[in-house]
Amino acid sequence: MPVPKRRGYVSRSLLRDDAYRAIRDAIVDGTLAPGERLSDGDLVEWLGVSRTPVREALARLEQAGLVRTKPGRYTIVSPLDVRAARAARSVTSAMHELAVREALPGLSAAELDAMRAANERFADALRRDDVEAAIAADDDFHGVLVTASANAAIRSVLEQFTPMLRRLERLRFSSLSGRRSVAQHERIIALCAAGDAEGAAAATRANWETLDPLLDALPDEP
């Protein structure tokens, strides 16, 4: 699908970070398809910014494995690299486990309630087959623990590696296998409420490991 035609999508005062998020989200949701060529000019017109923040955004997206660039020749949306996705899954799982361990000693009743509310939104989105809402609610659920950990390094690593996994999660949450995450979230909440940091960390790891069958089903790149 070509770059959207709507102009001035990003407020000029936001620039680099929002240009990055806009292009990232378009890749993750499939608006920009794997293998599609990305033109600086088209992106500048769509986002309503200069070439500098677009190029900075593309450099960050290349680090995240979402685009590939051949200097002076082309930039394309990366096909899903199975090996890179496995690495991203391992790193992301480890960061969420660490977030649980660091958050749990001081996790409040309000934060547990926020996790329950996010899981309710998640379950409702899955019932309605609303993949976008399911991903947003899943982000909210895990985000409670990431925020409670107060560890900026965890957040930074997740911002780099999570987008690649979001491409996989669109497949998971559009299938029946995604329904298991509701019960897994409930178990994580129960273990957190009981103060069982190791149990909650293990349950969190198991939740992220549900991506592995999707990875196993993808063909390796030649």
mmCIF file of C-alpha atoms in Angstrom:
data_model
loop_
_atom_site.group_PDB
_atom_site.id
_atom_site.type_symbol
_atom_site.label_atom_id
_atom_site.label_comp_id
_atom_site.label_asym_id
_atom_site.label_seq_id
_atom_site.Cartn_x
_atom_site.Cartn_y
_atom_site.Cartn_z
ATOM 1 C CA MET A 1 0.000 0.000 0.000
ATOM 2 C CA PRO A 2 1.467 3.432 -0.902
ATOM 3 C CA VAL A 3 2.272 6.148 1.615
ATOM 4 C CA PRO A 4 -0.993 7.800 2.736
ATOM 5 C CA LYS A 5 -1.904 10.972 0.842
ATOM 6 C CA ARG A 6 -3.090 12.989 3.819
ATOM 7 C CA ARG A 7 -0.697 15.925 4.268
ATOM 8 C CA GLY A 8 0.662 17.592 7.371
ATOM 9 C CA TYR A 9 0.020 14.544 9.533
ATOM 10 C CA VAL A 10 2.594 15.554 12.155
ATOM 11 C CA SER A 11 2.503 18.937 13.862
ATOM 12 C CA ARG A 12 5.648 20.823 12.884
ATOM 13 C CA SER A 13 6.455 21.386 16.545
ATOM 14 C CA LEU A 14 6.694 17.622 17.174
ATOM 15 C CA LEU A 15 8.967 16.608 14.312
ATOM 16 C CA ARG A 16 11.485 13.827 14.817
ATOM 17 C CA ASP A 17 9.873 11.623 17.474
ATOM 18 C CA ASP A 18 6.414 11.842 15.994
ATOM 19 C CA ALA A 19 7.715 11.260 12.482
ATOM 20 C CA TYR A 20 9.340 8.093 13.833
ATOM 21 C CA ARG A 21 6.133 6.966 15.558
ATOM 22 C CA ALA A 22 3.962 7.693 12.526
ATOM 23 C CA ILE A 23 6.153 5.689 10.129
ATOM 24 C CA ARG A 24 6.669 2.936 12.714
ATOM 25 C CA ASP A 25 2.939 2.567 13.303
ATOM 26 C CA ALA A 26 2.240 2.497 9.556
ATOM 27 C CA ILE A 27 4.724 -0.376 9.209
ATOM 28 C CA VAL A 28 3.387 -2.278 12.207
ATOM 29 C CA ASP A 29 -0.269 -2.002 11.130
ATOM 30 C CA GLY A 30 0.517 -2.978 7.535
ATOM 31 C CA THR A 31 -0.267 0.366 5.898
ATOM 32 C CA LEU A 32 3.315 0.248 4.657
ATOM 33 C CA ALA A 33 3.814 -3.321 3.470
ATOM 34 C CA PRO A 34 6.986 -5.449 3.681
ATOM 35 C CA GLY A 35 9.225 -4.752 0.690
ATOM 36 C CA GLU A 36 7.616 -1.400 -0.074
ATOM 37 C CA ARG A 37 10.001 1.351 -1.134
ATOM 38 C CA LEU A 38 9.962 4.458 1.030
ATOM 39 C CA SER A 39 10.654 7.752 -0.668
ATOM 40 C CA ASP A 40 11.865 10.687 1.409
ATOM 41 C CA GLY A 41 9.727 12.984 -0.729
ATOM 42 C CA ASP A 42 6.548 10.968 -0.205
ATOM 43 C CA LEU A 43 7.141 10.763 3.545
ATOM 44 C CA VAL A 44 7.879 14.497 3.766
ATOM 45 C CA GLU A 45 4.623 15.261 1.959
ATOM 46 C CA TRP A 46 2.598 12.868 4.120
ATOM 47 C CA LEU A 47 4.014 13.981 7.460
ATOM 48 C CA GLY A 48 4.377 17.676 6.678
ATOM 49 C CA VAL A 49 7.940 17.923 7.987
ATOM 50 C CA SER A 50 11.350 18.536 6.442
ATOM 51 C CA ARG A 51 13.663 15.811 5.206
ATOM 52 C CA THR A 52 15.869 15.927 8.314
ATOM 53 C CA PRO A 53 13.382 14.437 10.825
ATOM 54 C CA VAL A 54 12.272 11.902 8.194
ATOM 55 C CA ARG A 55 15.835 10.723 7.671
ATOM 56 C CA GLU A 56 16.450 10.612 11.427
ATOM 57 C CA ALA A 57 13.267 8.571 11.846
ATOM 58 C CA LEU A 58 14.340 6.143 9.117
ATOM 59 C CA ALA A 59 17.733 5.694 10.796
ATOM 60 C CA ARG A 60 15.986 4.759 14.069
ATOM 61 C CA LEU A 61 13.643 2.412 12.223
ATOM 62 C CA GLU A 62 16.615 0.680 10.622
ATOM 63 C CA GLN A 63 18.114 0.116 14.090
ATOM 64 C CA ALA A 64 14.775 -1.390 15.154
ATOM 65 C CA GLY A 65 14.828 -3.736 12.151
ATOM 66 C CA LEU A 66 11.741 -2.226 10.512
ATOM 67 C CA VAL A 67 13.413 -0.740 7.420
ATOM 68 C CA ARG A 68 16.436 -1.541 5.300
ATOM 69 C CA THR A 69 18.489 1.145 3.626
ATOM 70 C CA LYS A 70 20.993 1.047 0.796
ATOM 71 C CA PRO A 71 22.605 4.509 0.953
ATOM 72 C CA GLY A 72 22.025 6.472 -2.225
ATOM 73 C CA ARG A 73 19.813 3.753 -3.680
ATOM 74 C CA TYR A 74 16.697 2.833 -1.696
ATOM 75 C CA THR A 75 14.929 2.403 1.627
ATOM 76 C CA ILE A 76 12.360 -0.380 1.959
ATOM 77 C CA VAL A 77 10.090 -1.750 4.655
ATOM 78 C CA SER A 78 11.861 -4.816 6.016
ATOM 79 C CA PRO A 79 10.314 -8.235 5.526
ATOM 80 C CA LEU A 80 9.818 -9.923 8.878
ATOM 81 C CA ASP A 81 13.247 -11.335 9.742
ATOM 82 C CA VAL A 82 12.615 -14.484 11.786
ATOM 83 C CA ARG A 83 16.052 -14.544 13.410
ATOM 84 C CA ALA A 84 15.806 -10.864 14.408
ATOM 85 C CA ALA A 85 12.260 -11.398 15.656
ATOM 86 C CA ARG A 86 13.383 -14.298 17.854
ATOM 87 C CA ALA A 87 16.104 -12.097 19.319
ATOM 88 C CA ALA A 88 13.599 -9.287 19.884
ATOM 89 C CA ARG A 89 11.219 -11.700 21.619
ATOM 90 C CA SER A 90 13.965 -12.892 23.964
ATOM 91 C CA VAL A 91 15.067 -9.368 24.852
ATOM 92 C CA THR A 92 11.507 -8.086 25.267
ATOM 93 C CA SER A 93 10.537 -11.012 27.483
ATOM 94 C CA ALA A 94 13.600 -10.450 29.673
ATOM 95 C CA MET A 95 12.810 -6.737 30.043
ATOM 96 C CA HIS A 96 9.220 -7.431 31.072
ATOM 97 C CA GLU A 97 10.396 -10.021 33.598
ATOM 98 C CA LEU A 98 12.793 -7.462 35.046
ATOM 99 C CA ALA A 99 10.013 -4.863 35.165
ATOM 100 C CA VAL A 100 7.875 -7.268 37.216
ATOM 101 C CA ARG A 101 10.674 -7.917 39.694
ATOM 102 C CA GLU A 102 11.465 -4.223 40.110
ATOM 103 C CA ALA A 103 7.828 -3.085 40.255
ATOM 104 C CA LEU A 104 6.362 -5.677 42.559
ATOM 105 C CA PRO A 105 7.732 -4.639 45.929
ATOM 106 C CA GLY A 106 5.885 -1.319 45.671
ATOM 107 C CA LEU A 107 2.987 -2.197 43.363
ATOM 108 C CA SER A 108 -0.129 -0.398 44.603
ATOM 109 C CA ALA A 109 -3.778 -1.427 44.670
ATOM 110 C CA ALA A 110 -4.475 1.266 42.081
ATOM 111 C CA GLU A 111 -1.864 -0.221 39.736
ATOM 112 C CA LEU A 112 -3.356 -3.700 40.151
ATOM 113 C CA ASP A 113 -6.769 -2.209 39.338
ATOM 114 C CA ALA A 114 -5.257 -0.597 36.232
ATOM 115 C CA MET A 115 -3.954 -4.001 35.125
ATOM 116 C CA ARG A 116 -7.401 -5.558 35.658
ATOM 117 C CA ALA A 117 -9.094 -2.782 33.696
ATOM 118 C CA ALA A 118 -6.605 -3.142 30.835
ATOM 119 C CA ASN A 119 -7.183 -6.898 30.715
ATOM 120 C CA GLU A 120 -10.943 -6.337 30.590
ATOM 121 C CA ARG A 121 -10.462 -3.995 27.620
ATOM 122 C CA PHE A 122 -8.166 -6.593 26.074
ATOM 123 C CA ALA A 123 -10.738 -9.376 26.438
ATOM 124 C CA ASP A 124 -13.481 -7.157 25.046
ATOM 125 C CA ALA A 125 -11.341 -6.216 22.030
ATOM 126 C CA LEU A 126 -10.636 -9.881 21.280
ATOM 127 C CA ARG A 127 -14.362 -10.697 21.469
ATOM 128 C CA ARG A 128 -14.994 -7.933 18.926
ATOM 129 C CA ASP A 129 -12.056 -9.055 16.741
ATOM 130 C CA ASP A 130 -10.600 -5.551 17.106
ATOM 131 C CA VAL A 131 -6.892 -6.222 16.739
ATOM 132 C CA GLU A 132 -5.850 -2.580 17.125
ATOM 133 C CA ALA A 133 -7.754 -2.223 20.403
ATOM 134 C CA ALA A 134 -6.343 -5.554 21.623
ATOM 135 C CA ILE A 135 -2.775 -4.413 20.988
ATOM 136 C CA ALA A 136 -3.443 -1.084 22.725
ATOM 137 C CA ALA A 137 -4.954 -2.822 25.764
ATOM 138 C CA ASP A 138 -2.070 -5.320 25.881
ATOM 139 C CA ASP A 139 0.350 -2.381 25.836
ATOM 140 C CA ASP A 140 -1.583 -0.792 28.692
ATOM 141 C CA PHE A 141 -1.521 -4.017 30.712
ATOM 142 C CA HIS A 142 2.219 -4.580 30.489
ATOM 143 C CA GLY A 143 2.869 -0.845 30.650
ATOM 144 C CA VAL A 144 1.581 -0.657 34.220
ATOM 145 C CA LEU A 145 4.498 -2.802 35.410
ATOM 146 C CA VAL A 146 7.032 -1.066 33.169
ATOM 147 C CA THR A 147 5.988 2.327 34.560
ATOM 148 C CA ALA A 148 5.920 1.021 38.139
ATOM 149 C CA SER A 149 9.461 -0.302 37.771
ATOM 150 C CA ALA A 150 10.643 3.316 37.281
ATOM 151 C CA ASN A 151 13.522 1.930 35.200
ATOM 152 C CA ALA A 152 14.229 4.155 32.202
ATOM 153 C CA ALA A 153 16.605 1.578 30.690
ATOM 154 C CA ILE A 154 13.816 -1.017 30.499
ATOM 155 C CA ARG A 155 11.545 1.457 28.713
ATOM 156 C CA SER A 156 14.292 2.434 26.274
ATOM 157 C CA VAL A 157 15.066 -1.176 25.318
ATOM 158 C CA LEU A 158 11.368 -1.994 24.902
ATOM 159 C CA GLU A 159 10.837 1.015 22.651
ATOM 160 C CA GLN A 160 13.510 -0.354 20.341
ATOM 161 C CA PHE A 161 12.465 -3.996 20.186
ATOM 162 C CA THR A 162 8.698 -4.088 20.761
ATOM 163 C CA PRO A 163 7.649 -2.679 17.339
ATOM 164 C CA MET A 164 9.038 -5.725 15.537
ATOM 165 C CA LEU A 165 6.970 -7.981 17.788
ATOM 166 C CA ARG A 166 3.838 -5.922 17.195
ATOM 167 C CA ARG A 167 3.867 -7.220 13.617
ATOM 168 C CA LEU A 168 3.654 -10.741 15.052
ATOM 169 C CA GLU A 169 1.046 -9.801 17.646
ATOM 170 C CA ARG A 170 -1.312 -8.676 14.906
ATOM 171 C CA LEU A 171 -1.287 -12.311 13.772
ATOM 172 C CA ARG A 172 -1.636 -13.674 17.317
ATOM 173 C CA PHE A 173 -4.538 -11.432 18.335
ATOM 174 C CA SER A 174 -6.399 -12.132 15.082
ATOM 175 C CA SER A 175 -6.356 -15.856 15.872
ATOM 176 C CA LEU A 176 -7.836 -18.027 18.607
ATOM 177 C CA SER A 177 -4.376 -18.463 20.156
ATOM 178 C CA GLY A 178 -4.513 -14.854 21.327
ATOM 179 C CA ARG A 179 -7.452 -15.654 23.609
ATOM 180 C CA ARG A 180 -5.132 -17.527 25.967
ATOM 181 C CA SER A 181 -3.467 -14.250 26.868
ATOM 182 C CA VAL A 182 -6.545 -13.143 28.836
ATOM 183 C CA ALA A 183 -6.125 -16.010 31.304
ATOM 184 C CA GLN A 184 -2.361 -15.514 31.379
ATOM 185 C CA HIS A 185 -2.871 -11.852 32.257
ATOM 186 C CA GLU A 186 -5.256 -12.879 35.053
ATOM 187 C CA ARG A 187 -2.583 -15.203 36.456
ATOM 188 C CA ILE A 188 0.028 -12.431 36.346
ATOM 189 C CA ILE A 189 -2.351 -10.134 38.238
ATOM 190 C CA ALA A 190 -3.071 -12.798 40.861
ATOM 191 C CA LEU A 191 0.619 -13.483 41.437
ATOM 192 C CA CYS A 192 1.385 -9.769 41.662
ATOM 193 C CA ALA A 193 -1.447 -9.310 44.163
ATOM 194 C CA ALA A 194 0.025 -12.175 46.223
ATOM 195 C CA GLY A 195 3.457 -10.550 46.190
ATOM 196 C CA ASP A 196 5.036 -13.496 44.333
ATOM 197 C CA ALA A 197 7.665 -11.713 42.263
ATOM 198 C CA GLU A 198 9.317 -14.848 40.877
ATOM 199 C CA GLY A 199 5.990 -16.459 40.004
ATOM 200 C CA ALA A 200 4.756 -13.298 38.318
ATOM 201 C CA ALA A 201 8.010 -12.976 36.369
ATOM 202 C CA ALA A 202 7.727 -16.603 35.194
ATOM 203 C CA ALA A 203 4.099 -16.060 34.170
ATOM 204 C CA THR A 204 5.115 -12.949 32.253
ATOM 205 C CA ARG A 205 7.818 -14.908 30.439
ATOM 206 C CA ALA A 206 5.270 -17.594 29.532
ATOM 207 C CA ASN A 207 2.939 -14.934 28.168
ATOM 208 C CA TRP A 208 5.581 -13.590 25.789
ATOM 209 C CA GLU A 209 6.602 -17.125 24.804
ATOM 210 C CA THR A 210 3.179 -17.551 23.169
ATOM 211 C CA LEU A 211 4.735 -15.715 20.198
ATOM 212 C CA ASP A 212 7.095 -18.648 19.575
ATOM 213 C CA PRO A 213 4.625 -20.822 17.591
ATOM 214 C CA LEU A 214 4.062 -17.898 15.217
ATOM 215 C CA LEU A 215 7.804 -17.552 14.765
ATOM 216 C CA ASP A 216 8.123 -21.296 14.168
ATOM 217 C CA ALA A 217 5.504 -21.080 11.425
ATOM 218 C CA LEU A 218 7.325 -18.329 9.520
ATOM 219 C CA PRO A 219 9.753 -19.285 6.758
ATOM 220 C CA ASP A 220 13.398 -18.439 7.358
ATOM 221 C CA GLU A 221 14.845 -15.986 4.877
ATOM 222 C CA PRO A 222 17.099 -17.583 2.313
#
